[in-house]
CSV table of C-alpha atoms in Angstrom, one decimal:
chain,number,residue,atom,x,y,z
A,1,UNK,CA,-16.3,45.4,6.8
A,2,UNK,CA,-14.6,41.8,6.4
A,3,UNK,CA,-12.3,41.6,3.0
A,4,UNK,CA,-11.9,38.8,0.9
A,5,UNK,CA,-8.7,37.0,1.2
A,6,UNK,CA,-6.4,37.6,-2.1
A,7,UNK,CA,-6.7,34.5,-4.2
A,8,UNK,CA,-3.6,33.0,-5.5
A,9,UNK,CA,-3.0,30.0,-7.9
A,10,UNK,CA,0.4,28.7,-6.7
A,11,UNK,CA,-0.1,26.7,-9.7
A,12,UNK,CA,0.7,29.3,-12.1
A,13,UNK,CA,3.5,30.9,-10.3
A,14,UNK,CA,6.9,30.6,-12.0
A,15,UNK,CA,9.6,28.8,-10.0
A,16,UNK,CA,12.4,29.9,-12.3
A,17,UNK,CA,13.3,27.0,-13.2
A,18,UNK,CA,14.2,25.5,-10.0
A,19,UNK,CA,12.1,22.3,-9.1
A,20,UNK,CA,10.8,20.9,-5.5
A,21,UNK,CA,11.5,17.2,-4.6
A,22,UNK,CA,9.0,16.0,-1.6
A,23,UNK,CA,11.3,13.1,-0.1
A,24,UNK,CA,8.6,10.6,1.6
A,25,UNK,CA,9.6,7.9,4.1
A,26,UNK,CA,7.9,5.6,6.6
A,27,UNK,CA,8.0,6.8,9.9
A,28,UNK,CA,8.9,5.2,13.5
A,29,UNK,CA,5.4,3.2,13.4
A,30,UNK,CA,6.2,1.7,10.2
A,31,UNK,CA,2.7,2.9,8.7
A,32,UNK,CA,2.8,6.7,9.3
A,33,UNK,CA,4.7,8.3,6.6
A,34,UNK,CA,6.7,11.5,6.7
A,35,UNK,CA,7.7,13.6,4.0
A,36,UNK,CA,9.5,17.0,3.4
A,37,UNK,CA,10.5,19.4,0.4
A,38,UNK,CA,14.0,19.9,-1.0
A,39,UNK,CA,14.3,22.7,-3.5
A,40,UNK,CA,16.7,21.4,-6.9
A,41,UNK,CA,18.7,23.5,-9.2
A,42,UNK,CA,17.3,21.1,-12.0
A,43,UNK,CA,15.1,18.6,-12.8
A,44,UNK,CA,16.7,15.1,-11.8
A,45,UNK,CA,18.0,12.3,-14.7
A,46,UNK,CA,17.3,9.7,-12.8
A,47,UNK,CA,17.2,8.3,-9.1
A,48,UNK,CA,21.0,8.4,-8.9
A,49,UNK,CA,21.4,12.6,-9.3
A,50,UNK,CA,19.3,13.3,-6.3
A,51,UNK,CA,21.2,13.8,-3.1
A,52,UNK,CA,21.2,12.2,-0.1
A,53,UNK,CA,19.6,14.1,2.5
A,54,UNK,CA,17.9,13.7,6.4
A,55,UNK,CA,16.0,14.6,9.1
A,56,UNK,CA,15.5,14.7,13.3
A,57,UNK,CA,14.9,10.8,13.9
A,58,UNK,CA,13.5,11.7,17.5
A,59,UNK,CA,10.6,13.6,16.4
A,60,UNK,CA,9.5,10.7,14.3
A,61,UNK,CA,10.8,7.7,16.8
A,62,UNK,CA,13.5,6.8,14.9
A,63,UNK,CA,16.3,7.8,16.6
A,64,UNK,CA,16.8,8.7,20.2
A,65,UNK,CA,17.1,12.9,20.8
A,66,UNK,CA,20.9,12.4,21.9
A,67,UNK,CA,21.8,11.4,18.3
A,68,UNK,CA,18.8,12.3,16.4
A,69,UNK,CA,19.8,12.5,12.7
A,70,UNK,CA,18.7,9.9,10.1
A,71,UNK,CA,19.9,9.8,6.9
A,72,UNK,CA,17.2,9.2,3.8
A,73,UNK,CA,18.2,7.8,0.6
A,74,UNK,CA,16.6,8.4,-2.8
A,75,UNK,CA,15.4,5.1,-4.0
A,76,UNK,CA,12.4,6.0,-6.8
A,77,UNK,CA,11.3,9.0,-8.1
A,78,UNK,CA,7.1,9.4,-8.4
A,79,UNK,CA,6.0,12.7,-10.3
A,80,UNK,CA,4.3,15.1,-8.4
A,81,UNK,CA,0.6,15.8,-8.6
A,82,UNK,CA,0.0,18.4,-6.4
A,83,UNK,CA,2.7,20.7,-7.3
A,84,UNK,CA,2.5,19.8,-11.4
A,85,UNK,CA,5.1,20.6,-13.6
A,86,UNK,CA,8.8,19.1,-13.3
A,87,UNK,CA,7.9,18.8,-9.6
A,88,UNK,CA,8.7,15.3,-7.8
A,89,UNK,CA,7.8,12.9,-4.8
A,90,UNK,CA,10.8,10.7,-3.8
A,91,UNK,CA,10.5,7.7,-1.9
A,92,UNK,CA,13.4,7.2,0.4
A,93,UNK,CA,14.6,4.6,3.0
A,94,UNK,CA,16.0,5.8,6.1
A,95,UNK,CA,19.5,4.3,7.0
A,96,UNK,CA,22.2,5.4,10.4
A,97,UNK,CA,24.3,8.1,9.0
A,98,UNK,CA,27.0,6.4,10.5
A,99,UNK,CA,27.1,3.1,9.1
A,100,UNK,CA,24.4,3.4,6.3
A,101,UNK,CA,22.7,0.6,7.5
A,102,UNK,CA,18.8,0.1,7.3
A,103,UNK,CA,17.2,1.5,10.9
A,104,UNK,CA,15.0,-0.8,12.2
A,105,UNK,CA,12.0,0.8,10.7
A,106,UNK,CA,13.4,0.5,7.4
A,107,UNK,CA,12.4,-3.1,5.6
A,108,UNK,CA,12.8,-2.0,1.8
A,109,UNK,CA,16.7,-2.9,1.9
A,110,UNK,CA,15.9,-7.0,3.0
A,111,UNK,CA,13.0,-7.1,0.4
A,112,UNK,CA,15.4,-5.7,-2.4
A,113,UNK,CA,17.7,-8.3,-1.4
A,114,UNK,CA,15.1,-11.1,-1.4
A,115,UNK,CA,14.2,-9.8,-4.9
A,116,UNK,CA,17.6,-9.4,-6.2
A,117,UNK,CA,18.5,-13.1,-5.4
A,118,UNK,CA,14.8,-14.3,-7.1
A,119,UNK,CA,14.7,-12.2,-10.1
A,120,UNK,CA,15.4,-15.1,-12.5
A,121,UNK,CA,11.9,-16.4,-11.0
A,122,UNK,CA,10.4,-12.8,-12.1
A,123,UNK,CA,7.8,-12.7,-9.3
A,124,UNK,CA,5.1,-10.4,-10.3
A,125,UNK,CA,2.3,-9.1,-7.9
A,126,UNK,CA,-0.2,-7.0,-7.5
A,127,UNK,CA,-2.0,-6.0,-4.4
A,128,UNK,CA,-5.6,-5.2,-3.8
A,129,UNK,CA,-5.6,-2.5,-0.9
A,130,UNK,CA,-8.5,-2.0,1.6
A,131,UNK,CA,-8.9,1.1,3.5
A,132,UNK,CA,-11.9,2.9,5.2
A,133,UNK,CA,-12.5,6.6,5.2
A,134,UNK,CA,-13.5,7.9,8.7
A,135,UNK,CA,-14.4,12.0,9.7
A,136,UNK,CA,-12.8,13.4,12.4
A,137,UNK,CA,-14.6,12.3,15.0
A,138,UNK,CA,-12.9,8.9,13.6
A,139,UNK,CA,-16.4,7.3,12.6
A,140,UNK,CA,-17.0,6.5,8.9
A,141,UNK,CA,-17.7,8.6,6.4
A,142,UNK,CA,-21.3,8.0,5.4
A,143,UNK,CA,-22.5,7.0,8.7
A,144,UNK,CA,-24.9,8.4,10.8
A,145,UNK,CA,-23.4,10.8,14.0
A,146,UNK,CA,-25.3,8.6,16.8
A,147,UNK,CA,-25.6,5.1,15.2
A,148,UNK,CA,-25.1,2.7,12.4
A,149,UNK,CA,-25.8,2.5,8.7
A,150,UNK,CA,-28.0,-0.5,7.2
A,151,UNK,CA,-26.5,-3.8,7.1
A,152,UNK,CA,-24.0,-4.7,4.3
A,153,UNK,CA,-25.4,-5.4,1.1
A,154,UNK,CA,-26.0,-2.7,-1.3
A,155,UNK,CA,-22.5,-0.4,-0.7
A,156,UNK,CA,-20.0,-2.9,-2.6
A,157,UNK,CA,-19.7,-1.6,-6.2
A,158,UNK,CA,-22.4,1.0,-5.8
A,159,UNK,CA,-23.8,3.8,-6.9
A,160,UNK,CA,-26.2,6.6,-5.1
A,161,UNK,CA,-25.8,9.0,-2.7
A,162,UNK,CA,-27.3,6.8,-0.1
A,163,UNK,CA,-25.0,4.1,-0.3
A,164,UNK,CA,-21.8,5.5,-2.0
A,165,UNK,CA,-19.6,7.7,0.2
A,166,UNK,CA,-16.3,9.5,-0.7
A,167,UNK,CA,-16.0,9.1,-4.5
A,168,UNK,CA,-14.7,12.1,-5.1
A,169,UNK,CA,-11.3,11.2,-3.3
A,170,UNK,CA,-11.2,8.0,-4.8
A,171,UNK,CA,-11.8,9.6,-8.2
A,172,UNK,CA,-8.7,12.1,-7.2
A,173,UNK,CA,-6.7,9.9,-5.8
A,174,UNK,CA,-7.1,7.5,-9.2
A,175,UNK,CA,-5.9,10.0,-11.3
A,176,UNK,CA,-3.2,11.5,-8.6
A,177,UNK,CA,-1.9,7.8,-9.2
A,178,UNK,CA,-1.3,7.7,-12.6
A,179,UNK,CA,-0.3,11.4,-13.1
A,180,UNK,CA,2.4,10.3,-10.8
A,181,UNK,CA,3.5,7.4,-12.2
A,182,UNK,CA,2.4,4.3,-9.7
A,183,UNK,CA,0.6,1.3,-11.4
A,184,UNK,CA,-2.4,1.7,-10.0
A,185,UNK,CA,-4.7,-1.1,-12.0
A,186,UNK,CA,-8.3,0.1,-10.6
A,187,UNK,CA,-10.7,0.8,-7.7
A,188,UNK,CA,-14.2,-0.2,-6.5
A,189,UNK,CA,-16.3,0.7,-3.5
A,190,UNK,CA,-15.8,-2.1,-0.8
A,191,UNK,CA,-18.7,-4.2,1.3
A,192,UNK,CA,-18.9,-1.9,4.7
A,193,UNK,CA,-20.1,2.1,3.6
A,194,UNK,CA,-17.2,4.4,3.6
A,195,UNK,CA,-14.9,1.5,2.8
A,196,UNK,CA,-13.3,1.2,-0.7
A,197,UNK,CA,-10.8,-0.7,-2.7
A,198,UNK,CA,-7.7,0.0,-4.9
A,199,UNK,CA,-5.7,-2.2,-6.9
A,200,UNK,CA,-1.7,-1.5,-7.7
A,201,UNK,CA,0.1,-4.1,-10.0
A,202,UNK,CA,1.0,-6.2,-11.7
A,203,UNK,CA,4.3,-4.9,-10.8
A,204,UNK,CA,8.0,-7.0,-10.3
A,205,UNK,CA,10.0,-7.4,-7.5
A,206,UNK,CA,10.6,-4.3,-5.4
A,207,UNK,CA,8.6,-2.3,-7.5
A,208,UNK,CA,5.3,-3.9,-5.6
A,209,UNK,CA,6.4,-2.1,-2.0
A,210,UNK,CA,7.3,1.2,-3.7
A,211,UNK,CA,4.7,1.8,-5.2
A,212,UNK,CA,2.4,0.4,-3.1
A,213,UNK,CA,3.8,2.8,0.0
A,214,UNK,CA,3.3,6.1,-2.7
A,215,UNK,CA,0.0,4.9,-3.5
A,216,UNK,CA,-1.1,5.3,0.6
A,217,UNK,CA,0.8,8.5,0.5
A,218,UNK,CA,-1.1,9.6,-2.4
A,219,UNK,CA,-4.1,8.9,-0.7
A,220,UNK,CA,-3.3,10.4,2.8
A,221,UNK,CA,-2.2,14.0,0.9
A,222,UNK,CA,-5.7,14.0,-1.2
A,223,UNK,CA,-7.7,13.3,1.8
A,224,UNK,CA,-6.4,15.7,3.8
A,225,UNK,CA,-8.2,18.2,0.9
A,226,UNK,CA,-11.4,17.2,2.0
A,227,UNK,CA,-10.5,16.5,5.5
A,228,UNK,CA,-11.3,13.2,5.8
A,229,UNK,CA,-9.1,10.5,7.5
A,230,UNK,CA,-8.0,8.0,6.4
A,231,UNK,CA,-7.7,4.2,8.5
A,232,UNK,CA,-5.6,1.2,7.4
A,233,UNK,CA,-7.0,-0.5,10.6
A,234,UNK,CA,-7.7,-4.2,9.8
A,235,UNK,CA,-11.4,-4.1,11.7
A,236,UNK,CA,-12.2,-0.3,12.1
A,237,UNK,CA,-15.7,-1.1,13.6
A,238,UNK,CA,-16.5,-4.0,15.6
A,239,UNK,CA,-19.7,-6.1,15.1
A,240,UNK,CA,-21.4,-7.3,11.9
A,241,UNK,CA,-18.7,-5.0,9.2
A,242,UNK,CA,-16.2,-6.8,7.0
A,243,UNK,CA,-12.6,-5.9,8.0
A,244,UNK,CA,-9.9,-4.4,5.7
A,245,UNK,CA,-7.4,-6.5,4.0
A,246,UNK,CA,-4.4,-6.5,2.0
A,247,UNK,CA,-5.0,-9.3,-0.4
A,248,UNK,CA,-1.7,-10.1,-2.5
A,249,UNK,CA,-1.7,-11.9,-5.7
A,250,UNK,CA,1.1,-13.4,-6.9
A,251,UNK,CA,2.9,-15.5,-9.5
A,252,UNK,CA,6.4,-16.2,-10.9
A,253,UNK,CA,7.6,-17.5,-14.3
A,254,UNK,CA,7.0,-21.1,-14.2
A,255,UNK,CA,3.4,-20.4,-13.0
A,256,UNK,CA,2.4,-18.0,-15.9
A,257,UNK,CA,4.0,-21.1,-18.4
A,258,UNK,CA,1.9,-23.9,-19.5
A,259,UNK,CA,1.6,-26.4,-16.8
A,260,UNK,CA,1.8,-23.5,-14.6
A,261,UNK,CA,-0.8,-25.0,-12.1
A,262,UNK,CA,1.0,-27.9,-10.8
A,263,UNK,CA,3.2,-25.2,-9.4
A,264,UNK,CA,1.4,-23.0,-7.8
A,265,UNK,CA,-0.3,-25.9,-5.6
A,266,UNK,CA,3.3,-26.6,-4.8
A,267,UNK,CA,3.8,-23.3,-3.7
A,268,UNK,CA,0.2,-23.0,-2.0
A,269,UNK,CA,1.7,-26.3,-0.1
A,270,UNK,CA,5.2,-24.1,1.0
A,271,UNK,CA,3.3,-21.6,2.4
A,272,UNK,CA,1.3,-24.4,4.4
A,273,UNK,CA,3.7,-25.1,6.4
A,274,UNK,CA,5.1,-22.2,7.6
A,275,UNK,CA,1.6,-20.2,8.4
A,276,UNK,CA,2.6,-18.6,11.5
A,277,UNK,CA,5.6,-16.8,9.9
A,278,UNK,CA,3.6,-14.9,7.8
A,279,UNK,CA,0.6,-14.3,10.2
A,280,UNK,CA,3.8,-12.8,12.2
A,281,UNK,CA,4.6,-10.1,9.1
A,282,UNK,CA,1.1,-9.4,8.3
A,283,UNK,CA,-0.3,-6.6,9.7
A,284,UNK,CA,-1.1,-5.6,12.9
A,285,UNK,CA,-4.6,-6.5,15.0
A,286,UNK,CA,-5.4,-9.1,11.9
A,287,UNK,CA,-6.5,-11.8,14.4
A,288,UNK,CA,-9.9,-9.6,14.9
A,289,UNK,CA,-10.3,-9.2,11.0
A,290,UNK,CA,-9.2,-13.2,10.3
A,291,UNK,CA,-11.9,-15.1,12.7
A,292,UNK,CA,-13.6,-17.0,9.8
A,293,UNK,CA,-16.7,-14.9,8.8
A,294,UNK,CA,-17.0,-11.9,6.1
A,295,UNK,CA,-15.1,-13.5,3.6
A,296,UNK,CA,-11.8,-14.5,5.9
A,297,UNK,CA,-10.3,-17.9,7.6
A,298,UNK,CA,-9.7,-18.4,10.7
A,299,UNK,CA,-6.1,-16.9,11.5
A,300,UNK,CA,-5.2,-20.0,13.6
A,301,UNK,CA,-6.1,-22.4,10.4
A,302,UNK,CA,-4.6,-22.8,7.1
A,303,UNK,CA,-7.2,-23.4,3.7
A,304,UNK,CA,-7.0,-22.8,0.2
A,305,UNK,CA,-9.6,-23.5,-2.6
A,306,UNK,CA,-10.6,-22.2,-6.1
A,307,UNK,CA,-12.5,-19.2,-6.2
A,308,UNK,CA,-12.8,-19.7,-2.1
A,309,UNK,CA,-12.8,-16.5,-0.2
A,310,UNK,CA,-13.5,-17.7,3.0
A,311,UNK,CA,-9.9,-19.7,2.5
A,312,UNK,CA,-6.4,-18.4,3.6
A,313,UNK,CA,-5.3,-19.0,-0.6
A,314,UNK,CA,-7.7,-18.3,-3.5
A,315,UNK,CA,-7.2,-19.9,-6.6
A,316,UNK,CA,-9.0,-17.9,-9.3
A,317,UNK,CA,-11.4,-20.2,-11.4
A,318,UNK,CA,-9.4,-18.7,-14.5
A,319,UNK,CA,-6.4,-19.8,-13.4
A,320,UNK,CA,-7.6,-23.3,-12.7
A,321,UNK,CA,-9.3,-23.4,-16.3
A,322,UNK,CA,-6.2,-22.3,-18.0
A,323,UNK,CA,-3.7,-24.7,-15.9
A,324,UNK,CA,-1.6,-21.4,-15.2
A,325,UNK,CA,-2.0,-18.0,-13.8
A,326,UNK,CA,-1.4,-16.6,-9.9
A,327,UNK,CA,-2.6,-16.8,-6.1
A,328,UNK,CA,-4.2,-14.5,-3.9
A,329,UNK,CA,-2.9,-14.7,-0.4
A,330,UNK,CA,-6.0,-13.1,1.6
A,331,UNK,CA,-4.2,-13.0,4.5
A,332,UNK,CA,-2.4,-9.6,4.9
A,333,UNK,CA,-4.2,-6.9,7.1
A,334,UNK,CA,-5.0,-4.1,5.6
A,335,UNK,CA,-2.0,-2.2,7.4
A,336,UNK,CA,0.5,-4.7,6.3
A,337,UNK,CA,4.0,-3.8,5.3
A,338,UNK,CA,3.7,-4.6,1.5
A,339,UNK,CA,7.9,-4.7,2.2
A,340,UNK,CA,7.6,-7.4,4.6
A,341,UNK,CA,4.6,-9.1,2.7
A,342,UNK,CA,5.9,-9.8,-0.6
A,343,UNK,CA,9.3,-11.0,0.4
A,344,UNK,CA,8.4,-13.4,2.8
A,345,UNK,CA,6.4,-14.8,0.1
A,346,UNK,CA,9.3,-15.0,-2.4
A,347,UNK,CA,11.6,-16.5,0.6
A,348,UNK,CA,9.0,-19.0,0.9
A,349,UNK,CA,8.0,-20.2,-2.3
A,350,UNK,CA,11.4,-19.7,-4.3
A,351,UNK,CA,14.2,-19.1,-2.0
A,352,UNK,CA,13.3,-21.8,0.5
């Protein structure tokens, strides 16, 4: 005779006042995250009270297996929706224990910087992240075993069970966002089935990266409930299937202020010229999402045009109407460093 497993909510459980701080950091690809749990006598003040702490580099490629400790620093503290209560999740950067400075995985420290030296420009952005949901056989979700779904059409923005797959981890993940404190601004199913679409922002500075990085890791943990995967690949199927982007949108000051529009073509014209440099920071595989069809330009080519999302730049119709507003550079992959991303957009529309 087979007995029921005892059923326990953890939930309930008293933890006697002690609390249990997940510290999450990017790992050795620089889009797999880690994370692991540090019990606290008390419930952290701020950022500041929570010690530093590490872990073995070499079993995450970050440090070779001869000198294997990395050191991870608090730098934000989310709360945590799995565990409830005074629970946390800390986002960390990873630095050398010896010298304290950033491993080569960690690219928070040069964005802070980049955002330190522009924060009388106040550059706000908010990021529109693309991501598909696959099984484990690593084929979407929604998607028939042996072959393909109908051709895009009626999956963006839709409802049905026939055309709408894995709302119930968007729906958890939504709320997992706010309970926990990242800016999460909305979500929508995307154009290929099993793909979808949230938005985090507007947000300032070095805020955009943080929270950006907890939102995917917030996504990743509520997943793994309904073991589904998730992909930030740029072109998870070949063929006839938009890709999966990044899109950043993006102002400072003087382009939220009347007259605002004059400066954002000037910016638009910066980034112009230096293309190629942030190609190089976008993402990796983007030259098979960028080839100039569903809704991309070519990633050889610079373009920009209102309410144009074939271009490199779209200029929302809004913003043209109201001679002020923001950008959307539709370039970063879908696996882009948000880090990376947003600074080298600051170094090349303020800084430079």
């Amino acid at each position: 005779m087979q007995v029921a497993p005892f059923q326990l909510d953890w939930h309930g459980l008293d933890q006697q006042g002690k609390v249990q701080a997940m510290y999450v950091w990017i790992g050795g690809s620089g889009e797999d995250l880690r994370g692991k749990t540090k019990t606290l006598d008390s419930a952290p003040k701020s950022v500041e009270d929570l010690p530093v702490w590490n872990f073995d580099g070499s079993s995450t490629g970050q440090a070779p297996g001869k000198d294997s400790e990395v050191y991870i620093i608090p730098r934000r503290i989310y709360r945590d929706p799995f565990r409830g209560g005074e629970n946390i999740l800390v986002l960390c950067e990873c630095v050398h224990p010896a010298t304290l400075q950033p491993i080569p995985s960690n690219t928070r420290r040069q964005c802070a910087e980049v955002m330190e030296k522009a924060k009388a420009s106040e550059p706000w952005f908010g990021i529109e992240q693309e991501y598909t949901m696959l099984t484990k056989k690593r084929w979407p979700l929604g998607w028939p075993a042996e072959g393909y779904p109908g051709p895009q059409g009626p999956y963006y923005c839709s409802a049905g069970a026939d055309v709408n797959f894995g709302r119930q981890i968007v729906e958890h993940h939504y709320r997992a966002c706010l309970h926990a404190g990242v800016k999460i601004a909305g979500t929508n199913a995307e154009v290929m089935p099993g793909q979808w679409e949230f938005q985090v922002g507007p947000c300032e500075g070095i805020q955009m990266g943080d929270d950006l990085w907890m939102a995917r890791y917030l996504l990743l943990r509520v997943a793994e409930l309904y073991n589904v995967v998730i992909s930030f690949h740029p072109k998870p199927v070949t063929g006839d299937w938009n890709g999966a982007g990044c899109h950043t949108n993006y102002s400072t000051k003087v382009m939220r202020e009347k007259g605002g529009f004059e400066e954002i073509v000037k910016a638009i014209e910066k980034l112009s010229r230096v293309h190629q440099e942030h190609i190089d920071v976008y993402g990796k595989d983007n030259h098979k999402r960028l080839t100039g069809h569903h809704e991309t330009a070519p990633i050889t080519h610079f373009s920009w045009g209102v309410a144009n999302r074939g271009a490199s730049v779209r200029v929302p119709r809004q913003t043209e109407k109201d001679g002020r507003g923001y950008f959307e550079d539709r370039r970063p992959a879908s696996n882009a460093d948000p880090y990376l991303v947003t600074a080298k957009i600051v170094e090349t529309t303020v800084l430079n």
